[in-house]
Short mmCIF file of C-alpha atoms in Angstrom, two decimals:
data_model
loop_
_atom_site.label_atom_id
_atom_site.label_comp_id
_atom_site.label_asym_id
_atom_site.label_seq_id
_atom_site.Cartn_x
_atom_site.Cartn_y
_atom_site.Cartn_z
CA MET A 1 96.54 96.72 94.88
CA THR A 2 98.38 99.44 96.84
CA LYS A 3 98.36 99.06 100.69
CA THR A 4 97.63 101.62 102.72
CA LYS A 5 100.37 103.27 104.41
CA ASP A 6 98.93 102.37 107.49
CA LYS A 7 99.16 98.65 106.87
CA ARG A 8 102.63 99.03 105.30
CA LYS A 9 103.85 100.73 108.23
CA GLN A 10 102.50 98.02 110.66
CA HIS A 11 103.71 95.23 108.43
CA GLU A 12 107.19 96.54 108.44
CA ALA A 13 107.19 97.21 112.34
CA GLU A 14 106.29 93.79 112.97
CA LYS A 15 108.30 92.18 110.19
CA HIS A 16 111.58 94.28 111.47
CA ALA A 17 111.27 94.22 114.96
CA PRO A 18 113.90 92.38 116.34
CA GLU A 19 113.12 89.63 119.27
CA ALA A 20 114.57 89.93 122.68
CA GLY A 21 117.92 88.73 122.74
CA SER A 22 118.10 88.11 119.49
CA GLY A 23 121.51 88.42 117.35
CA PRO A 24 121.71 89.86 113.92
CA LEU A 25 119.12 89.10 110.64
CA PRO A 26 120.15 86.64 108.45
CA THR A 27 121.24 87.44 105.11
CA MET A 28 117.66 88.57 103.61
CA LYS A 29 117.40 86.22 100.43
CA ARG A 30 116.28 86.98 97.01
CA LYS A 31 112.77 86.20 96.57
CA PRO A 32 111.52 87.59 99.75
CA TYR A 33 113.61 90.88 99.30
CA GLU A 34 112.02 91.11 95.46
CA ARG A 35 108.49 90.44 96.54
CA GLU A 36 108.94 93.33 99.62
CA MET A 37 110.24 95.74 96.88
CA ARG A 38 107.79 95.05 94.74
CA LEU A 39 105.55 96.36 97.07
CA LEU A 40 107.74 99.20 97.79
CA HIS A 41 107.75 100.14 94.12
CA GLY A 42 104.61 100.48 93.73
CA GLU A 43 104.44 102.99 97.37
CA LEU A 44 107.09 104.64 95.14
CA VAL A 45 104.42 105.28 92.10
CA ALA A 46 101.84 106.20 94.05
CA MET A 47 104.02 108.83 96.07
CA GLN A 48 105.20 109.83 92.89
CA GLU A 49 101.58 110.75 91.68
CA TRP A 50 100.78 112.66 94.67
CA VAL A 51 104.11 114.93 94.26
CA LYS A 52 102.84 115.75 90.92
CA ALA A 53 99.23 116.41 91.95
CA SER A 54 100.12 118.32 95.24
CA GLY A 55 102.92 120.11 93.65
CA ALA A 56 105.26 119.23 96.91
CA LYS A 57 108.86 119.75 96.62
CA ILE A 58 111.44 117.02 98.29
CA CYS A 59 114.61 116.82 98.49
CA ILE A 60 116.78 113.58 99.62
CA VAL A 61 120.21 113.23 100.70
CA PHE A 62 122.39 110.41 100.58
CA GLU A 63 125.84 110.09 102.44
CA GLY A 64 127.56 107.34 104.15
CA ARG A 65 130.59 105.42 103.97
CA ASP A 66 132.52 104.40 100.87
CA THR A 67 130.68 101.29 99.85
CA ALA A 68 127.65 101.37 102.12
CA GLY A 69 125.67 101.16 99.23
CA LYS A 70 124.15 104.51 98.24
CA GLY A 71 123.95 104.39 94.71
CA GLY A 72 122.40 101.04 94.81
CA THR A 73 120.01 102.39 97.09
CA ILE A 74 119.11 104.99 94.76
CA LYS A 75 118.84 102.61 91.84
CA ARG A 76 116.36 100.96 93.29
CA ILE A 77 114.59 103.72 94.59
CA THR A 78 114.15 105.18 90.81
CA GLU A 79 113.79 102.26 88.52
CA ARG A 80 110.13 102.05 88.45
CA VAL A 81 109.49 106.00 88.87
CA SER A 82 109.63 108.37 86.19
CA PRO A 83 113.21 110.55 85.75
CA ARG A 84 111.06 113.53 84.57
CA VAL A 85 109.65 113.66 88.73
CA PHE A 86 112.83 111.71 90.26
CA LYS A 87 115.84 113.72 89.56
CA VAL A 88 119.50 112.05 90.74
CA ILE A 89 122.11 115.03 91.25
CA ALA A 90 125.66 113.33 91.61
CA LEU A 91 128.16 116.26 91.15
CA ALA A 92 131.45 116.10 89.65
CA ALA A 93 134.08 117.49 91.36
CA PRO A 94 133.97 121.61 91.22
CA THR A 95 135.64 123.77 88.26
CA GLU A 96 137.93 126.60 89.32
CA ARG A 97 134.85 129.02 88.90
CA GLU A 98 132.65 126.98 91.02
CA LYS A 99 135.81 126.86 93.67
CA SER A 100 135.36 130.48 93.90
CA GLN A 101 131.92 130.68 94.56
CA MET A 102 130.03 130.29 98.01
CA TYR A 103 130.26 126.87 98.53
CA ILE A 104 126.41 125.85 98.60
CA GLN A 105 125.80 127.85 95.46
CA ARG A 106 126.41 125.02 92.75
CA TYR A 107 123.71 123.02 94.86
CA LEU A 108 121.15 125.39 94.81
CA PRO A 109 120.17 125.23 90.85
CA HIS A 110 119.34 121.51 91.67
CA PHE A 111 116.98 122.07 94.67
CA PRO A 112 113.59 120.92 93.78
CA ALA A 113 110.64 122.95 92.35
CA ALA A 114 106.91 121.96 92.94
CA GLY A 115 106.20 118.33 92.03
CA GLU A 116 110.16 116.95 91.80
CA VAL A 117 111.81 114.61 94.36
CA VAL A 118 115.61 115.59 94.04
CA ILE A 119 118.04 112.55 95.15
CA PHE A 120 121.85 114.08 95.76
CA ASP A 121 124.07 111.16 95.66
CA ARG A 122 126.55 112.89 97.80
CA SER A 123 126.32 116.78 98.42
CA TRP A 124 126.89 120.05 99.97
CA TYR A 125 128.05 117.64 103.09
CA ASN A 126 131.12 116.74 101.15
CA ARG A 127 132.70 119.89 102.68
CA ALA A 128 131.43 118.04 106.33
CA GLY A 129 133.38 114.59 105.24
CA VAL A 130 135.71 113.79 102.53
CA GLU A 131 136.85 117.38 101.99
CA PRO A 132 138.43 117.74 105.33
CA VAL A 133 139.51 114.02 105.48
CA MET A 134 141.34 114.37 102.48
CA GLY A 135 143.04 117.78 102.79
CA PHE A 136 140.59 119.62 100.13
CA CYS A 137 139.55 122.09 102.90
CA THR A 138 140.78 123.60 105.68
CA GLN A 139 139.36 122.39 109.31
CA GLU A 140 138.41 126.17 109.47
CA GLU A 141 136.11 125.97 106.50
CA THR A 142 134.75 122.92 107.42
CA ASN A 143 133.45 124.70 110.80
CA ARG A 144 132.28 127.80 108.61
CA PHE A 145 130.29 125.35 106.99
CA LEU A 146 128.96 123.39 109.98
CA GLU A 147 127.83 126.57 111.54
CA LEU A 148 126.09 128.02 108.23
CA VAL A 149 124.68 124.98 107.08
CA PRO A 150 121.36 124.70 109.39
CA GLY A 151 120.07 128.12 108.44
CA VAL A 152 119.95 127.17 104.65
CA GLU A 153 118.11 124.07 105.56
CA LYS A 154 115.87 125.66 107.62
CA ALA A 155 115.28 128.39 104.88
CA MET A 156 114.55 125.12 102.78
CA ALA A 157 112.09 123.83 105.10
CA ASP A 158 110.58 127.32 105.40
CA ASP A 159 110.11 127.19 101.56
CA GLY A 160 108.00 123.96 101.77
CA ILE A 161 111.09 121.62 100.58
CA LEU A 162 110.81 118.13 102.79
CA LEU A 163 114.64 117.71 103.33
CA LEU A 164 115.32 113.80 104.13
CA LYS A 165 118.93 113.19 105.15
CA TYR A 166 120.11 109.36 105.38
CA TRP A 167 123.45 108.37 106.19
CA LEU A 168 124.67 104.66 105.51
CA GLU A 169 126.62 103.01 107.45
CA VAL A 170 128.98 99.73 106.94
CA SER A 171 131.31 97.94 109.04
CA ALA A 172 134.86 97.79 108.63
CA ASP A 173 135.24 94.33 107.61
CA GLU A 174 132.10 94.31 105.48
CA GLN A 175 133.58 97.55 103.57
CA THR A 176 137.03 95.53 102.85
CA ARG A 177 135.04 92.70 101.53
CA ARG A 178 133.24 95.17 98.80
CA LEU A 179 136.41 96.98 98.07
CA GLU A 180 138.21 93.41 97.38
CA SER A 181 135.17 92.71 95.54
CA ARG A 182 135.45 95.51 93.41
CA MET A 183 139.28 94.66 92.71
CA HIS A 184 138.62 91.75 91.26
CA ASP A 185 135.51 91.94 89.47
CA PRO A 186 135.88 93.68 86.25
CA ARG A 187 131.93 94.72 86.36
CA LYS A 188 132.70 96.63 89.43
CA ILE A 189 136.03 97.95 88.85
CA TRP A 190 135.25 101.44 87.57
CA LYS A 191 133.81 101.80 91.38
CA LEU A 192 137.19 101.58 92.43
CA SER A 193 138.63 105.02 92.34
CA ASP A 194 142.19 106.23 93.30
CA MET A 195 140.42 108.46 96.21
CA ASP A 196 138.67 105.05 97.45
CA LEU A 197 142.31 103.75 98.15
CA LYS A 198 143.62 106.30 99.90
CA SER A 199 140.32 106.79 102.05
CA TYR A 200 140.42 103.23 103.33
CA SER A 201 142.71 103.81 105.54
CA ARG A 202 141.29 106.89 106.98
CA TRP A 203 138.42 105.21 108.94
CA TYR A 204 138.45 106.86 112.16
CA ASP A 205 139.13 110.44 110.56
CA TYR A 206 135.56 109.93 108.75
CA SER A 207 133.96 108.54 111.98
CA ARG A 208 135.19 111.71 113.67
CA ALA A 209 134.28 113.81 110.70
CA ARG A 210 130.76 111.97 110.70
CA ASP A 211 130.26 112.71 114.67
CA ALA A 212 130.78 116.08 114.26
CA MET A 213 128.61 116.79 111.18
CA PHE A 214 125.58 115.01 113.03
CA ALA A 215 126.76 116.77 116.46
CA ALA A 216 126.42 120.26 114.10
CA THR A 217 123.58 119.89 111.76
CA ASP A 218 120.98 116.70 113.03
CA THR A 219 117.76 119.51 113.71
CA ALA A 220 114.46 119.16 114.22
CA TRP A 221 113.66 120.49 110.72
CA ALA A 222 116.47 118.65 109.05
CA PRO A 223 117.54 115.52 111.49
CA TRP A 224 119.65 112.59 110.15
CA TYR A 225 118.67 109.05 109.79
CA VAL A 226 121.03 106.26 110.17
CA ALA A 227 120.87 103.28 108.17
CA TYR A 228 123.13 100.23 108.83
CA THR A 229 123.67 98.40 105.53
CA ASP A 230 125.96 95.57 105.74
CA ASP A 231 123.03 93.83 104.39
CA LYS A 232 122.44 95.59 101.16
CA LYS A 233 119.02 94.10 100.88
CA ARG A 234 117.47 94.73 104.10
CA GLY A 235 119.30 98.16 104.09
CA ARG A 236 117.54 99.36 100.94
CA LEU A 237 113.99 98.20 102.03
CA ASN A 238 114.55 99.69 105.47
CA ILE A 239 115.45 103.12 103.60
CA ILE A 240 112.84 102.74 101.65
CA SER A 241 110.07 102.34 103.79
CA HIS A 242 111.15 104.71 105.75
CA LEU A 243 111.60 107.46 102.97
CA LEU A 244 107.59 106.53 102.35
CA SER A 245 106.59 106.86 105.92
CA GLN A 246 107.80 110.74 105.86
CA VAL A 247 105.97 111.44 103.04
CA PRO A 248 102.25 112.30 103.12
CA TYR A 249 101.09 111.23 99.88
CA LYS A 250 97.74 109.20 99.54
CA PRO A 251 97.18 105.62 97.92
CA LEU A 252 96.68 105.10 94.47
CA ALA A 253 92.79 104.46 93.75
CA ASP A 254 91.82 101.70 92.08
CA ARG A 255 91.57 102.55 88.16
CA ASP A 256 88.88 100.75 85.47
CA ILE A 257 91.41 100.65 82.37
CA ALA A 258 90.64 99.24 79.16
CA LEU A 259 92.49 99.33 75.99
CA PRO A 260 90.57 101.08 72.95
CA LYS A 261 90.13 99.05 69.85
CA ARG A 262 93.45 99.32 67.49
CA GLN A 263 92.40 100.81 64.23
CA ARG A 264 92.01 98.88 61.01
CA PRO A 265 94.70 98.65 58.64
CA GLY A 266 93.07 100.77 56.02
CA GLY A 267 95.22 99.46 53.09
CA TYR A 268 98.70 99.67 54.83
CA VAL A 269 101.38 97.20 53.69
CA GLU A 270 104.85 96.38 54.76
CA PRO A 271 107.40 98.03 52.64
CA ASP A 272 110.17 96.27 51.22
CA MET A 273 112.93 98.11 52.23
CA PRO A 274 116.73 96.82 52.86
CA LEU A 275 116.57 97.76 56.60
CA ARG A 276 119.48 96.89 58.63
CA TYR A 277 118.44 94.53 61.09
CA ILE A 278 120.61 93.88 63.82
CA PRO A 279 122.49 90.21 64.28
CA THR A 280 120.44 87.89 66.81
CA PRO A 281 122.98 85.66 68.14
CA PHE A 282 120.46 84.79 71.41
#
Protein backbone atom coordinates (compact mmCIF):
# COMPACT_ATOMS: atom_id res chain seq x y z
CA MET A 1 0.00 0.00 0.00
CA THR A 2 1.25 3.49 -0.83
CA LYS A 3 2.20 5.61 2.17
CA THR A 4 0.63 9.01 2.61
CA LYS A 5 2.96 11.87 1.83
CA ASP A 6 2.84 13.20 5.39
CA LYS A 7 3.99 9.90 6.83
CA ARG A 8 6.73 9.58 4.23
CA LYS A 9 8.01 13.10 4.91
CA GLN A 10 8.11 12.45 8.65
CA HIS A 11 9.86 9.13 8.10
CA GLU A 12 12.50 10.69 5.85
CA ALA A 13 13.08 13.64 8.20
CA GLU A 14 13.61 11.36 11.19
CA LYS A 15 15.80 8.94 9.24
CA HIS A 16 18.16 11.53 7.77
CA ALA A 17 18.33 14.04 10.64
CA PRO A 18 21.92 13.94 11.96
CA GLU A 19 22.50 13.71 15.68
CA ALA A 20 24.32 16.55 17.41
CA GLY A 21 28.07 16.16 17.02
CA SER A 22 27.80 13.19 14.72
CA GLY A 23 30.12 12.75 11.74
CA PRO A 24 29.31 11.67 8.21
CA LEU A 25 26.82 8.84 7.87
CA PRO A 26 28.30 5.46 6.89
CA THR A 27 28.01 4.35 3.29
CA MET A 28 24.52 3.00 2.76
CA LYS A 29 24.18 -0.74 2.23
CA ARG A 30 22.39 -2.26 -0.75
CA LYS A 31 19.46 -3.92 1.05
CA PRO A 32 18.18 -0.87 2.99
CA TYR A 33 18.78 1.25 -0.12
CA GLU A 34 16.64 -1.00 -2.31
CA ARG A 35 13.96 -1.20 0.38
CA GLU A 36 13.67 2.58 0.55
CA MET A 37 13.87 2.90 -3.24
CA ARG A 38 10.98 0.48 -3.64
CA LEU A 39 8.81 2.75 -1.49
CA LEU A 40 9.89 5.84 -3.41
CA HIS A 41 9.18 4.14 -6.72
CA GLY A 42 5.62 3.55 -5.54
CA GLU A 43 5.32 7.23 -4.73
CA LEU A 44 6.71 8.20 -8.15
CA VAL A 45 3.99 6.09 -9.76
CA ALA A 46 1.41 7.89 -7.64
CA MET A 47 2.90 11.20 -8.72
CA GLN A 48 2.77 10.08 -12.35
CA GLU A 49 -0.92 9.23 -12.14
CA TRP A 50 -1.65 12.61 -10.52
CA VAL A 51 0.31 14.42 -13.26
CA LYS A 52 -1.70 12.62 -15.95
CA ALA A 53 -5.05 13.27 -14.25
CA SER A 54 -4.40 16.89 -13.31
CA GLY A 55 -2.56 18.00 -16.45
CA ALA A 56 0.36 19.23 -14.38
CA LYS A 57 3.54 20.38 -16.13
CA ILE A 58 6.79 19.56 -14.32
CA CYS A 59 10.30 20.40 -15.48
CA ILE A 60 13.32 19.03 -13.59
CA VAL A 61 16.85 20.26 -14.26
CA PHE A 62 19.88 18.24 -13.18
CA GLU A 63 23.24 20.01 -13.12
CA GLY A 64 26.38 19.38 -11.11
CA ARG A 65 29.98 18.31 -11.04
CA ASP A 66 31.25 15.67 -13.44
CA THR A 67 30.70 12.18 -11.92
CA ALA A 68 28.25 13.57 -9.32
CA GLY A 69 25.63 11.00 -10.33
CA LYS A 70 23.15 12.87 -12.50
CA GLY A 71 22.64 9.99 -14.92
CA GLY A 72 22.25 7.37 -12.21
CA THR A 73 19.74 9.48 -10.31
CA ILE A 74 17.68 10.09 -13.45
CA LYS A 75 17.75 6.37 -14.22
CA ARG A 76 16.39 5.51 -10.78
CA ILE A 77 13.66 8.16 -11.09
CA THR A 78 12.46 6.86 -14.44
CA GLU A 79 12.94 3.09 -14.28
CA ARG A 80 9.47 2.32 -12.88
CA VAL A 81 7.38 5.00 -14.58
CA SER A 82 6.11 5.54 -18.11
CA PRO A 83 8.44 7.15 -20.69
CA ARG A 84 5.29 8.70 -22.18
CA VAL A 85 4.97 10.80 -19.02
CA PHE A 86 8.58 11.06 -17.80
CA LYS A 87 10.65 12.32 -20.74
CA VAL A 88 14.44 12.59 -20.41
CA ILE A 89 16.17 15.25 -22.51
CA ALA A 90 19.95 15.06 -23.00
CA LEU A 91 20.82 17.29 -25.93
CA ALA A 92 23.98 16.81 -27.95
CA ALA A 93 26.32 19.66 -28.83
CA PRO A 94 24.48 22.35 -30.82
CA THR A 95 24.54 22.29 -34.60
CA GLU A 96 25.78 25.26 -36.61
CA ARG A 97 22.18 26.33 -37.13
CA GLU A 98 21.41 26.06 -33.41
CA LYS A 99 24.50 28.11 -32.60
CA SER A 100 22.96 30.97 -34.58
CA GLN A 101 19.67 30.84 -32.67
CA MET A 102 18.71 32.64 -29.49
CA TYR A 103 20.59 30.61 -26.89
CA ILE A 104 17.63 29.04 -25.07
CA GLN A 105 15.68 28.46 -28.29
CA ARG A 106 16.66 24.82 -28.77
CA TYR A 107 15.45 23.95 -25.29
CA LEU A 108 11.98 25.47 -25.67
CA PRO A 109 10.44 22.65 -27.79
CA HIS A 110 11.23 20.20 -25.00
CA PHE A 111 9.40 22.07 -22.24
CA PRO A 112 6.55 19.99 -20.72
CA ALA A 113 3.00 20.02 -21.99
CA ALA A 114 0.06 19.10 -19.76
CA GLY A 115 0.50 15.70 -18.15
CA GLU A 116 4.27 15.53 -18.65
CA VAL A 117 7.39 15.44 -16.48
CA VAL A 118 10.44 16.55 -18.45
CA ILE A 119 13.89 15.86 -17.00
CA PHE A 120 16.89 17.71 -18.41
CA ASP A 121 20.18 15.85 -18.04
CA ARG A 122 22.11 19.10 -18.23
CA SER A 123 20.21 22.06 -19.57
CA TRP A 124 20.38 25.68 -20.63
CA TYR A 125 22.71 26.10 -17.66
CA ASN A 126 25.55 24.83 -19.85
CA ARG A 127 25.92 28.52 -20.67
CA ALA A 128 26.70 29.20 -17.00
CA GLY A 129 29.06 26.28 -16.41
CA VAL A 130 30.85 24.13 -18.95
CA GLU A 131 30.73 26.66 -21.79
CA PRO A 132 32.56 29.55 -20.09
CA VAL A 133 34.93 27.25 -18.17
CA MET A 134 35.94 25.39 -21.33
CA GLY A 135 36.03 28.48 -23.54
CA PHE A 136 32.96 27.70 -25.69
CA CYS A 137 31.45 31.12 -25.04
CA THR A 138 32.62 34.52 -23.87
CA GLN A 139 32.19 35.83 -20.36
CA GLU A 140 29.95 38.54 -21.79
CA GLU A 141 27.65 35.86 -23.24
CA THR A 142 27.50 34.11 -19.87
CA ASN A 143 26.76 37.37 -18.05
CA ARG A 144 23.98 38.12 -20.52
CA PHE A 145 22.54 34.64 -20.00
CA LEU A 146 22.60 35.00 -16.20
CA GLU A 147 20.82 38.33 -16.55
CA LEU A 148 18.05 36.97 -18.77
CA VAL A 149 17.37 33.43 -17.52
CA PRO A 150 15.48 34.38 -14.32
CA GLY A 151 12.91 36.12 -16.52
CA VAL A 152 12.56 33.04 -18.73
CA GLU A 153 12.05 30.85 -15.70
CA LYS A 154 9.52 33.33 -14.30
CA ALA A 155 7.58 33.01 -17.56
CA MET A 156 7.69 29.22 -17.16
CA ALA A 157 6.31 29.48 -13.62
CA ASP A 158 3.61 31.95 -14.70
CA ASP A 159 2.52 29.46 -17.37
CA GLY A 160 2.03 26.78 -14.72
CA ILE A 161 5.29 24.85 -15.10
CA LEU A 162 6.72 23.58 -11.83
CA LEU A 163 10.47 24.01 -12.31
CA LEU A 164 12.80 22.11 -9.98
CA LYS A 165 16.56 22.69 -10.29
CA TYR A 166 19.04 20.31 -8.65
CA TRP A 167 22.79 20.75 -8.34
CA LEU A 168 24.65 17.55 -7.46
CA GLU A 169 27.87 18.16 -5.58
CA VAL A 170 30.69 15.67 -5.10
CA SER A 171 34.01 16.11 -3.30
CA ALA A 172 37.26 16.43 -5.22
CA ASP A 173 38.62 13.16 -3.81
CA GLU A 174 35.47 11.25 -4.70
CA GLN A 175 35.44 12.72 -8.19
CA THR A 176 39.02 11.49 -8.68
CA ARG A 177 38.08 8.02 -7.47
CA ARG A 178 35.11 7.82 -9.83
CA LEU A 179 37.06 9.02 -12.85
CA GLU A 180 39.82 6.50 -12.15
CA SER A 181 37.16 3.81 -11.85
CA ARG A 182 35.90 4.72 -15.32
CA MET A 183 39.42 4.52 -16.71
CA HIS A 184 39.84 0.90 -15.64
CA ASP A 185 36.32 -0.52 -16.08
CA PRO A 186 35.26 -1.54 -19.62
CA ARG A 187 31.62 -1.08 -18.58
CA LYS A 188 32.21 2.57 -17.73
CA ILE A 189 34.90 3.70 -20.16
CA TRP A 190 32.26 5.19 -22.48
CA LYS A 191 31.44 7.69 -19.73
CA LEU A 192 34.97 9.09 -19.80
CA SER A 193 35.17 11.77 -22.49
CA ASP A 194 38.01 14.00 -23.55
CA MET A 195 35.98 16.86 -22.07
CA ASP A 196 35.96 15.13 -18.67
CA LEU A 197 39.73 14.90 -18.72
CA LYS A 198 40.16 18.52 -19.76
CA SER A 199 37.68 19.81 -17.20
CA TYR A 200 39.12 17.72 -14.34
CA SER A 201 41.96 20.19 -13.77
CA ARG A 202 39.57 23.16 -13.60
CA TRP A 203 37.86 22.37 -10.31
CA TYR A 204 37.96 25.92 -8.97
CA ASP A 205 36.93 27.49 -12.28
CA TYR A 206 33.82 25.34 -12.05
CA SER A 207 33.37 26.37 -8.41
CA ARG A 208 33.45 30.05 -9.36
CA ALA A 209 31.04 29.47 -12.24
CA ARG A 210 28.67 27.56 -9.94
CA ASP A 211 28.75 30.31 -7.34
CA ALA A 212 27.98 33.00 -9.92
CA MET A 213 25.13 30.88 -11.29
CA PHE A 214 23.60 30.43 -7.85
CA ALA A 215 23.89 34.14 -7.07
CA ALA A 216 22.11 35.15 -10.28
CA THR A 217 19.48 32.42 -10.71
CA ASP A 218 18.47 31.18 -7.25
CA THR A 219 15.04 32.83 -7.27
CA ALA A 220 11.83 32.49 -5.29
CA TRP A 221 10.05 30.97 -8.32
CA ALA A 222 12.92 28.68 -9.34
CA PRO A 223 15.34 28.03 -6.46
CA TRP A 224 18.37 25.76 -6.63
CA TYR A 225 18.46 22.65 -4.46
CA VAL A 226 21.91 21.22 -3.65
CA ALA A 227 22.46 17.52 -3.01
CA TYR A 228 25.71 15.98 -1.78
CA THR A 229 26.31 12.68 -3.53
CA ASP A 230 29.61 11.23 -2.31
CA ASP A 231 27.34 8.39 -1.17
CA LYS A 232 25.36 7.78 -4.36
CA LYS A 233 22.70 5.67 -2.67
CA ARG A 234 21.89 8.25 0.01
CA GLY A 235 22.07 11.01 -2.57
CA ARG A 236 19.52 9.35 -4.86
CA LEU A 237 17.11 8.65 -2.01
CA ASN A 238 17.41 12.21 -0.72
CA ILE A 239 16.85 13.74 -4.15
CA ILE A 240 13.83 11.60 -5.01
CA SER A 241 12.21 12.12 -1.61
CA HIS A 242 12.73 15.88 -1.94
CA LEU A 243 11.32 15.86 -5.48
CA LEU A 244 8.20 14.09 -4.24
CA SER A 245 7.81 16.62 -1.42
CA GLN A 246 7.67 19.47 -3.96
CA VAL A 247 4.81 18.02 -6.03
CA PRO A 248 1.25 18.24 -4.63
CA TYR A 249 0.22 14.76 -5.82
CA LYS A 250 -2.27 12.50 -4.11
CA PRO A 251 -1.55 8.92 -3.00
CA LEU A 252 -2.97 6.20 -5.22
CA ALA A 253 -6.28 4.81 -4.02
CA ASP A 254 -6.40 1.08 -3.37
CA ARG A 255 -7.93 -0.83 -6.29
CA ASP A 256 -9.70 -4.15 -6.12
CA ILE A 257 -8.32 -5.82 -9.25
CA ALA A 258 -9.00 -9.35 -10.48
CA LEU A 259 -7.83 -10.97 -13.69
CA PRO A 260 -10.66 -11.86 -16.09
CA LYS A 261 -11.10 -15.42 -17.28
CA ARG A 262 -8.97 -16.30 -20.28
CA GLN A 263 -10.85 -17.41 -23.42
CA ARG A 264 -11.13 -21.07 -24.38
CA PRO A 265 -8.79 -22.32 -27.15
CA GLY A 266 -11.67 -22.79 -29.58
CA GLY A 267 -9.77 -25.43 -31.52
CA TYR A 268 -6.48 -23.48 -31.71
CA VAL A 269 -3.39 -25.68 -32.27
CA GLU A 270 0.21 -24.49 -32.27
CA PRO A 271 1.43 -24.54 -35.90
CA ASP A 272 4.40 -26.66 -36.94
CA MET A 273 6.57 -23.86 -38.33
CA PRO A 274 10.38 -23.66 -38.85
CA LEU A 275 10.85 -20.76 -36.45
CA ARG A 276 14.33 -19.52 -35.58
CA TYR A 277 14.75 -19.87 -31.84
CA ILE A 278 17.67 -18.16 -30.16
CA PRO A 279 20.41 -20.29 -28.58
CA THR A 280 19.97 -21.00 -24.86
CA PRO A 281 23.46 -21.07 -23.30
CA PHE A 282 22.01 -20.00 -19.93
